[in-house]
PDB file of N, CA and C in Angstrom:
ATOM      1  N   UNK A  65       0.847  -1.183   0.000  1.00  0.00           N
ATOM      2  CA  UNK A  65       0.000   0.000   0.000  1.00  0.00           C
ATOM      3  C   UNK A  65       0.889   1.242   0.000  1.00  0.00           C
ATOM      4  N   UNK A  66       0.749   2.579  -0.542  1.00  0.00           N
ATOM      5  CA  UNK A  66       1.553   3.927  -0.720  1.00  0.00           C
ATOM      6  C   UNK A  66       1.047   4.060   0.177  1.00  0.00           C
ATOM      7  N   UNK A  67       1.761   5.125   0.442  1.00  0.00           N
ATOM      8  CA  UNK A  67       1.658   6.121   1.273  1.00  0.00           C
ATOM      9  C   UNK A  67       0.301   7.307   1.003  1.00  0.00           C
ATOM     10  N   UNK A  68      -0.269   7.415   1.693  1.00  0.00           N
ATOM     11  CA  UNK A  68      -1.241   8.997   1.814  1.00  0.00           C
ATOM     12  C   UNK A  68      -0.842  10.295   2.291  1.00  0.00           C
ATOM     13  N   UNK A  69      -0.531  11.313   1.602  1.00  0.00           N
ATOM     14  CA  UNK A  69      -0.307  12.659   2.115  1.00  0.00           C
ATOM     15  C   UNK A  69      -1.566  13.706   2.659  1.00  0.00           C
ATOM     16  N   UNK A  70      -1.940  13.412   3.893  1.00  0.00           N
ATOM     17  CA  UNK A  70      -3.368  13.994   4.066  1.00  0.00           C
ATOM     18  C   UNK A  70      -2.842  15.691   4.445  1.00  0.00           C
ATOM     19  N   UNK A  71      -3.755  16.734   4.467  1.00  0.00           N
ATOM     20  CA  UNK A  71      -3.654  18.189   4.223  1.00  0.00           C
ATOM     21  C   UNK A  71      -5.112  18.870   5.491  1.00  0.00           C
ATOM     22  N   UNK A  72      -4.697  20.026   5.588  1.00  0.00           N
ATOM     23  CA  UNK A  72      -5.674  20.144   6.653  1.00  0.00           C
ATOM     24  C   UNK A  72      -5.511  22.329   6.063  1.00  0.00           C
ATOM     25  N   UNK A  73      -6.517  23.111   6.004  1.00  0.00           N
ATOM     26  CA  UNK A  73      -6.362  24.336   5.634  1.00  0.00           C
ATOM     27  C   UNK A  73      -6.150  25.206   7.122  1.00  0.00           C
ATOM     28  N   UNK A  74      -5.121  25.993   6.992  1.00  0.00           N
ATOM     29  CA  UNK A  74      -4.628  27.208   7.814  1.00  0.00           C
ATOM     30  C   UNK A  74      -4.786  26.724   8.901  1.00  0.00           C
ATOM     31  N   UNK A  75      -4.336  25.632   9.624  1.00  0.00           N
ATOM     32  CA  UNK A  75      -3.949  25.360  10.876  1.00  0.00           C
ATOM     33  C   UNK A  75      -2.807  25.641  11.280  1.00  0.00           C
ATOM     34  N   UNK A  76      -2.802  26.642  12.987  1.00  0.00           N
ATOM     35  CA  UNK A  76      -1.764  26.867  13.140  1.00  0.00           C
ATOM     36  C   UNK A  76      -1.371  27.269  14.946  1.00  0.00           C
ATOM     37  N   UNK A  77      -0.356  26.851  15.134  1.00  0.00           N
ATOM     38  CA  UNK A  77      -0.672  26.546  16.748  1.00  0.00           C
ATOM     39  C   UNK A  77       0.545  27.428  17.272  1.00  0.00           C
ATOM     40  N   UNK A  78       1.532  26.818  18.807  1.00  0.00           N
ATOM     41  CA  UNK A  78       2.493  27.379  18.854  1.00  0.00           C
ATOM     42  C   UNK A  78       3.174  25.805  19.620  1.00  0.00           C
ATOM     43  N   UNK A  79       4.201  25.756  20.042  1.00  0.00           N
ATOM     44  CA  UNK A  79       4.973  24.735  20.589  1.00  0.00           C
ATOM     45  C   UNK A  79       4.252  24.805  22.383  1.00  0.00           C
ATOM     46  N   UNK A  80       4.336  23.522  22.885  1.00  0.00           N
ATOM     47  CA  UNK A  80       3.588  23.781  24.402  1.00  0.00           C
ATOM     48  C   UNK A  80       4.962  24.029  25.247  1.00  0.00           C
ATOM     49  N   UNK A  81       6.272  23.683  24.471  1.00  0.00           N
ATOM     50  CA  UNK A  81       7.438  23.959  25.197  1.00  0.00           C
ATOM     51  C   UNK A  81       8.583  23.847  23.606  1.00  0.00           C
ATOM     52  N   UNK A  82       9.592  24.178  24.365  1.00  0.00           N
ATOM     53  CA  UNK A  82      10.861  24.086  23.749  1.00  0.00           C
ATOM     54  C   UNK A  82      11.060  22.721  22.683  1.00  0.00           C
ATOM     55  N   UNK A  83      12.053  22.563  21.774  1.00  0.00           N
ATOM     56  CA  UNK A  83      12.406  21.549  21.799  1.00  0.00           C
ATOM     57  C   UNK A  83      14.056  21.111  20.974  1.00  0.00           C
ATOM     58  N   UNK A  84      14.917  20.161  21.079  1.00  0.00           N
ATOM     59  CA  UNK A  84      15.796  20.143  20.907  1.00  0.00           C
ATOM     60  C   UNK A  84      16.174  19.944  19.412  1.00  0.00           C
ATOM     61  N   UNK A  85      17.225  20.040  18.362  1.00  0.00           N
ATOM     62  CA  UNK A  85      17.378  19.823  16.995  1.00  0.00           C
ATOM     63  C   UNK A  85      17.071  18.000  16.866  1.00  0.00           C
ATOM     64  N   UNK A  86      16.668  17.151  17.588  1.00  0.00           N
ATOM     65  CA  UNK A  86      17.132  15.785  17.676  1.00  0.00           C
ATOM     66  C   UNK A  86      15.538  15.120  17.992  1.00  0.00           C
ATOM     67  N   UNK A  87      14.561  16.224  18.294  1.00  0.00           N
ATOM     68  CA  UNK A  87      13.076  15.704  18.981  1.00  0.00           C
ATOM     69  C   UNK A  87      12.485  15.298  17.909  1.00  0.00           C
ATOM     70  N   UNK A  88      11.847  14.208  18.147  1.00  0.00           N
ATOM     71  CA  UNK A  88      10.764  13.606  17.384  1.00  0.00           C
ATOM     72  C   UNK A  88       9.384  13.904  18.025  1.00  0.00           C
ATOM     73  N   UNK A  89       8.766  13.928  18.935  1.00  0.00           N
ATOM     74  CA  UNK A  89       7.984  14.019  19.710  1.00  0.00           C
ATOM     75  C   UNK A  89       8.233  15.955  19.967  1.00  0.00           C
ATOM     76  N   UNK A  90       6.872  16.189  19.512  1.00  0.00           N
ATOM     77  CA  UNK A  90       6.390  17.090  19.925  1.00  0.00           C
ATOM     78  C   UNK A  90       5.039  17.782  19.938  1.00  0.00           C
ATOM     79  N   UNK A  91       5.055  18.447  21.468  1.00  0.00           N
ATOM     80  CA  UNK A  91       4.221  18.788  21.961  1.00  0.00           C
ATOM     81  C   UNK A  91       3.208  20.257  21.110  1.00  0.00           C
ATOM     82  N   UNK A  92       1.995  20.811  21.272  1.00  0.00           N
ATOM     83  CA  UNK A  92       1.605  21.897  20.728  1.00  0.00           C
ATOM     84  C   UNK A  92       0.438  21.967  22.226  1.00  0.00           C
ATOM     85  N   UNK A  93       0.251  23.411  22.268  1.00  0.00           N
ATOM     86  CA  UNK A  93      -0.532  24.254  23.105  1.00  0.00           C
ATOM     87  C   UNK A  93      -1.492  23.150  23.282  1.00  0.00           C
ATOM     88  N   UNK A  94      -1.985  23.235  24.059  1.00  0.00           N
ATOM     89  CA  UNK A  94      -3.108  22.572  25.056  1.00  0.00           C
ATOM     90  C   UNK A  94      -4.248  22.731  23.811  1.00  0.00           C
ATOM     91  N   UNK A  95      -4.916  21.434  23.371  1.00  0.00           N
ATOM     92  CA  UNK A  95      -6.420  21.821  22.655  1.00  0.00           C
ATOM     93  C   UNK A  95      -5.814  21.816  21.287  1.00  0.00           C
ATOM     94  N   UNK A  96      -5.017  22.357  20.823  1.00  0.00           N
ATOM     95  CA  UNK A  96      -4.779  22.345  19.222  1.00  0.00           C
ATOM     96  C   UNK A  96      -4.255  21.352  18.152  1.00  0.00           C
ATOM     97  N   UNK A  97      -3.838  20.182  18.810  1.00  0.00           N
ATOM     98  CA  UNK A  97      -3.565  18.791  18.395  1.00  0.00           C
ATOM     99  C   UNK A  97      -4.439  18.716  17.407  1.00  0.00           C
ATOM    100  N   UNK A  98      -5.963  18.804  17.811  1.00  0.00           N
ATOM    101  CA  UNK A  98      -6.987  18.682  17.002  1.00  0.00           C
ATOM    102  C   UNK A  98      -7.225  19.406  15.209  1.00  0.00           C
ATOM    103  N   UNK A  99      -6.504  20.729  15.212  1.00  0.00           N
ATOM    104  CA  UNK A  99      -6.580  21.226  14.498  1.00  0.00           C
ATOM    105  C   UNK A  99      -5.818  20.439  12.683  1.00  0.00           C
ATOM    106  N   UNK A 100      -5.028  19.702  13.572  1.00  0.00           N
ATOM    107  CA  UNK A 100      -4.686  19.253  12.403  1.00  0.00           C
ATOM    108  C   UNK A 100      -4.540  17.254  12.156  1.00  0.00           C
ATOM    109  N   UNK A 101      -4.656  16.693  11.071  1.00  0.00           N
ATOM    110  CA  UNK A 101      -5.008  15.494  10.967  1.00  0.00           C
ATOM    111  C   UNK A 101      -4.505  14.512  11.950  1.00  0.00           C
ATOM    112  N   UNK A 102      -5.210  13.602  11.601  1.00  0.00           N
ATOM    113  CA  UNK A 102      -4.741  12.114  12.515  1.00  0.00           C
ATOM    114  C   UNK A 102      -4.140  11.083  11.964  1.00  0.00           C
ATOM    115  N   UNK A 103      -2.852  10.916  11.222  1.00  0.00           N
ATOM    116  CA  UNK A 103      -2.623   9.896  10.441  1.00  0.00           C
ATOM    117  C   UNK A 103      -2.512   7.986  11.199  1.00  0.00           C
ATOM    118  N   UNK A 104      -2.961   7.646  10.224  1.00  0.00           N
ATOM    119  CA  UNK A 104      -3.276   6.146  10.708  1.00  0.00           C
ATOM    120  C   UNK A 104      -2.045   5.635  10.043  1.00  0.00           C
ATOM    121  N   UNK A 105      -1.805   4.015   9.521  1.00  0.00           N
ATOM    122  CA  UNK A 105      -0.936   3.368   9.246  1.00  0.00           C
ATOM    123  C   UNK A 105      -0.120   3.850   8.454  1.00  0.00           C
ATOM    124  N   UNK A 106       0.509   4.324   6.763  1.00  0.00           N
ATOM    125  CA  UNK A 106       1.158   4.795   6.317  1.00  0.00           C
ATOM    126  C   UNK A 106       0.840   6.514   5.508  1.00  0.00           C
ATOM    127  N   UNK A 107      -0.072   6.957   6.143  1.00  0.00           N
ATOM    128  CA  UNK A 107      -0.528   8.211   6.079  1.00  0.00           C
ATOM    129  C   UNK A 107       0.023   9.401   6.540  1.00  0.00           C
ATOM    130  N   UNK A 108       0.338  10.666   6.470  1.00  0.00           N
ATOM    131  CA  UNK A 108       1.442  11.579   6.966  1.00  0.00           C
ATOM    132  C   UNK A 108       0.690  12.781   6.751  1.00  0.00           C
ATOM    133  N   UNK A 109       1.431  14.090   7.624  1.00  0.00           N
ATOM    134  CA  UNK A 109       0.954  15.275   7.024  1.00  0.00           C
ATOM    135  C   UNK A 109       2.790  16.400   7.029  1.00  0.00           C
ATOM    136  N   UNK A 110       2.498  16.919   6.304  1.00  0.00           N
ATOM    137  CA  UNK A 110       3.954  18.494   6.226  1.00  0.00           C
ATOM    138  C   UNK A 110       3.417  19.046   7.423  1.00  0.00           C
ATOM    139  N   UNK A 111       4.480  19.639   8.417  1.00  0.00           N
ATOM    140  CA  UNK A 111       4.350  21.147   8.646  1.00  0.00           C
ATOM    141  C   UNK A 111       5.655  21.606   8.866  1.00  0.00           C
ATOM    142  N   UNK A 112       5.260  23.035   9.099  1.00  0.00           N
ATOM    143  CA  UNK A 112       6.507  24.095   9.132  1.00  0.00           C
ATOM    144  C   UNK A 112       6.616  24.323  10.386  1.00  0.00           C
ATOM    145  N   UNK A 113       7.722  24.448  10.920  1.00  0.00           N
ATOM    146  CA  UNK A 113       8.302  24.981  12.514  1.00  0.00           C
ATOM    147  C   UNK A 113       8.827  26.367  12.205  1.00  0.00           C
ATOM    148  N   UNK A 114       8.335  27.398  12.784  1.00  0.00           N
ATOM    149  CA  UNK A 114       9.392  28.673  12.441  1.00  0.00           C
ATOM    150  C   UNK A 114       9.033  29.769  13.938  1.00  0.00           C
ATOM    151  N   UNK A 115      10.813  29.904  14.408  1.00  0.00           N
ATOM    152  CA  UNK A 115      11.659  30.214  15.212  1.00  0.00           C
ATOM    153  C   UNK A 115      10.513  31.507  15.375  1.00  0.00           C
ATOM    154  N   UNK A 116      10.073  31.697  16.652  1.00  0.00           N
ATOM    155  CA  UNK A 116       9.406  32.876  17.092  1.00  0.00           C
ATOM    156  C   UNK A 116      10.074  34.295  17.031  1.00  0.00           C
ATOM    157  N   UNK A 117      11.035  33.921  17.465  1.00  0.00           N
ATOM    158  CA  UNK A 117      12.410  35.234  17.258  1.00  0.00           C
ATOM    159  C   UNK A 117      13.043  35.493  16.026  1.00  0.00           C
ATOM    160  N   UNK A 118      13.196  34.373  15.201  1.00  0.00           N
ATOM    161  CA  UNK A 118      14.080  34.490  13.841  1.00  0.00           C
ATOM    162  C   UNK A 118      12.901  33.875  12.942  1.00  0.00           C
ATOM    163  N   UNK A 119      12.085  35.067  12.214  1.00  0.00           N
ATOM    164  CA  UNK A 119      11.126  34.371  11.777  1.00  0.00           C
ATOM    165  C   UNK A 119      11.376  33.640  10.035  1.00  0.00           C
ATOM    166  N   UNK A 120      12.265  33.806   9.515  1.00  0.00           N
ATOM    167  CA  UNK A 120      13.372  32.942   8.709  1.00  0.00           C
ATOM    168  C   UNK A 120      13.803  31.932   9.135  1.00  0.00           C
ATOM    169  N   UNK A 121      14.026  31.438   9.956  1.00  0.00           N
ATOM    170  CA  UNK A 121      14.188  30.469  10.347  1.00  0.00           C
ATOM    171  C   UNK A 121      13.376  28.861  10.704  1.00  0.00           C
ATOM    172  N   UNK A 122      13.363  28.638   9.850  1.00  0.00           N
ATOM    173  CA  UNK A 122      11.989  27.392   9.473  1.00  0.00           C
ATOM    174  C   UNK A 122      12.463  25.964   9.191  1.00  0.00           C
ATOM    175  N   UNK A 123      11.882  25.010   9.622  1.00  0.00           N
ATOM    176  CA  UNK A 123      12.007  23.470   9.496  1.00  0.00           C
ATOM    177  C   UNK A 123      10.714  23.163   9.100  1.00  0.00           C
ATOM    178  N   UNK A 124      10.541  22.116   7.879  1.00  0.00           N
ATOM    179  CA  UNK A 124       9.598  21.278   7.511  1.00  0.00           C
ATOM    180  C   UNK A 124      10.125  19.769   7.816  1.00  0.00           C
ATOM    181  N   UNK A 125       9.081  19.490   8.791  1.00  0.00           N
ATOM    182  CA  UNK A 125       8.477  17.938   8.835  1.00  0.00           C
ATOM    183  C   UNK A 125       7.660  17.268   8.666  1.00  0.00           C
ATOM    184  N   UNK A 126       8.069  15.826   8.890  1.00  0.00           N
ATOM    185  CA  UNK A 126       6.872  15.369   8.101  1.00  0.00           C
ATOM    186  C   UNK A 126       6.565  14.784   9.524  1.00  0.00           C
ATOM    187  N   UNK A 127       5.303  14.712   9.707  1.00  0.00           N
ATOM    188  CA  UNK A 127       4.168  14.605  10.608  1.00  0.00           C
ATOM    189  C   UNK A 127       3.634  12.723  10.204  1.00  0.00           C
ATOM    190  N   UNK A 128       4.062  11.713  10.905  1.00  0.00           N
ATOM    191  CA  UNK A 128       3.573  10.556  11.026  1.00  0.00           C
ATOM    192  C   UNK A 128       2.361   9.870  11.740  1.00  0.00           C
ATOM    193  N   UNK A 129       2.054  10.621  12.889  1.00  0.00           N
ATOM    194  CA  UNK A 129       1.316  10.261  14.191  1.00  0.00           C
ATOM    195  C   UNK A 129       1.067  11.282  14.976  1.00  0.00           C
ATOM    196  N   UNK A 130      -0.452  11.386  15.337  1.00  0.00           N
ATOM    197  CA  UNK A 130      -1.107  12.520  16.276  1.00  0.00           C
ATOM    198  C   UNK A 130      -1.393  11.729  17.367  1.00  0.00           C
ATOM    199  N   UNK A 131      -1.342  12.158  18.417  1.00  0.00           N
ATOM    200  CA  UNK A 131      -2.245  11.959  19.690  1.00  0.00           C
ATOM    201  C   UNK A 131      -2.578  12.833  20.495  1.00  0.00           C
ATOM    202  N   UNK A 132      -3.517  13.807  20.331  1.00  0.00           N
ATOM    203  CA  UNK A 132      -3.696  14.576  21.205  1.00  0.00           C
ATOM    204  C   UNK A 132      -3.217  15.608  20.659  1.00  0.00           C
ATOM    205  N   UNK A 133      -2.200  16.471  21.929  1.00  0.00           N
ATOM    206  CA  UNK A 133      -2.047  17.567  21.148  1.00  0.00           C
ATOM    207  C   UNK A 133      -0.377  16.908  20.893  1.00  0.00           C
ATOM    208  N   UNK A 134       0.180  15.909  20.738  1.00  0.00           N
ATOM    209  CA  UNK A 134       1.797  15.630  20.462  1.00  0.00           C
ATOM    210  C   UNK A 134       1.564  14.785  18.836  1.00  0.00           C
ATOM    211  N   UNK A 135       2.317  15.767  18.408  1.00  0.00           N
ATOM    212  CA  UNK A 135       2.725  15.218  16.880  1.00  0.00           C
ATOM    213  C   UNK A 135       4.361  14.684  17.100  1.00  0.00           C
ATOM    214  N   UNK A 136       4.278  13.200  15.925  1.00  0.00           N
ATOM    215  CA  UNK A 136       5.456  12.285  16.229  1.00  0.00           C
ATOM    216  C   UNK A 136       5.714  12.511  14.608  1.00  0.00           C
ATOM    217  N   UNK A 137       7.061  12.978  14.332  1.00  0.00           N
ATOM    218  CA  UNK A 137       7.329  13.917  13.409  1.00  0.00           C
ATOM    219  C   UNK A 137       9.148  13.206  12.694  1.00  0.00           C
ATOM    220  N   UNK A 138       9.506  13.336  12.064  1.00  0.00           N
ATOM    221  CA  UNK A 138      10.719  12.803  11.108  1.00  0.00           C
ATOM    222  C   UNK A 138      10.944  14.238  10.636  1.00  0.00           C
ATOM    223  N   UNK A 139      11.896  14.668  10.891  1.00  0.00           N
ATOM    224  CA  UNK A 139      12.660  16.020  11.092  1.00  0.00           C
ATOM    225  C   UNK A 139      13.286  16.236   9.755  1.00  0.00           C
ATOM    226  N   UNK A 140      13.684  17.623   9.551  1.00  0.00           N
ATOM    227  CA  UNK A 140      14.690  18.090   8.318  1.00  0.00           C
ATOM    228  C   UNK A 140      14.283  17.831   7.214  1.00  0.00           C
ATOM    229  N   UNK A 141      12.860  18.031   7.029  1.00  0.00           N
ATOM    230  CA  UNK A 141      12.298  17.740   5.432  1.00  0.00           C
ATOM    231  C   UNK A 141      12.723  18.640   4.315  1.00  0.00           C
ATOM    232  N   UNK A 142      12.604  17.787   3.010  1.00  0.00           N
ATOM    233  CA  UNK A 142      12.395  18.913   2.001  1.00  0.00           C
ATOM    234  C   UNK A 142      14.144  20.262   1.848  1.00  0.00           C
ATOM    235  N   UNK A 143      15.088  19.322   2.604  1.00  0.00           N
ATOM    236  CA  UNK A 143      16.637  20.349   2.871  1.00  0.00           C
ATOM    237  C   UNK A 143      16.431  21.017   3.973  1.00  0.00           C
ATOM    238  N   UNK A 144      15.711  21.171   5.061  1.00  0.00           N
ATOM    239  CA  UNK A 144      15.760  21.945   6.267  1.00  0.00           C
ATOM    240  C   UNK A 144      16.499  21.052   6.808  1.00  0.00           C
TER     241      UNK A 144
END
């Protein structure tokens, strides 16, 4: 079976904490997990991380697994 790239319009949250160049697991604000998809077995979604302070400063990942509000994520997409 391929893979599914599922998409979700103008969802957008903030981090519930910090996190290190090496995290897979991460957290978003209390409640907003929801805002964006739930991937099941080989299904995924993109998003963008960008630095509150350095707003150039951006990482795309790819998004494997929701629970809640923690997205389980495969880092440095796309050359970030």
């Amino acid at each position: 079976m391929s893979s599914l790239m599922l998409f979700t319009n103008n969802a957008s949250t903030v981090l519930a904490s910090g996190i290190t160049t090496s995290a897979t697991s991460i957290s978003v604000s209390t409640g907003t997990g929801s805002l964006f998809p739930s991937p099941t077995g080989s299904q995924y979604f993109y998003c963008t991380l960008q630095s509150a302070t350095t707003l150039t400063n951006i990482e795309i990942v790819k998004c494997t697994s929701r629970s809640g509000d923690t997205l389980t994520v495969v880092r440095g997409q796309d050359n970030t």
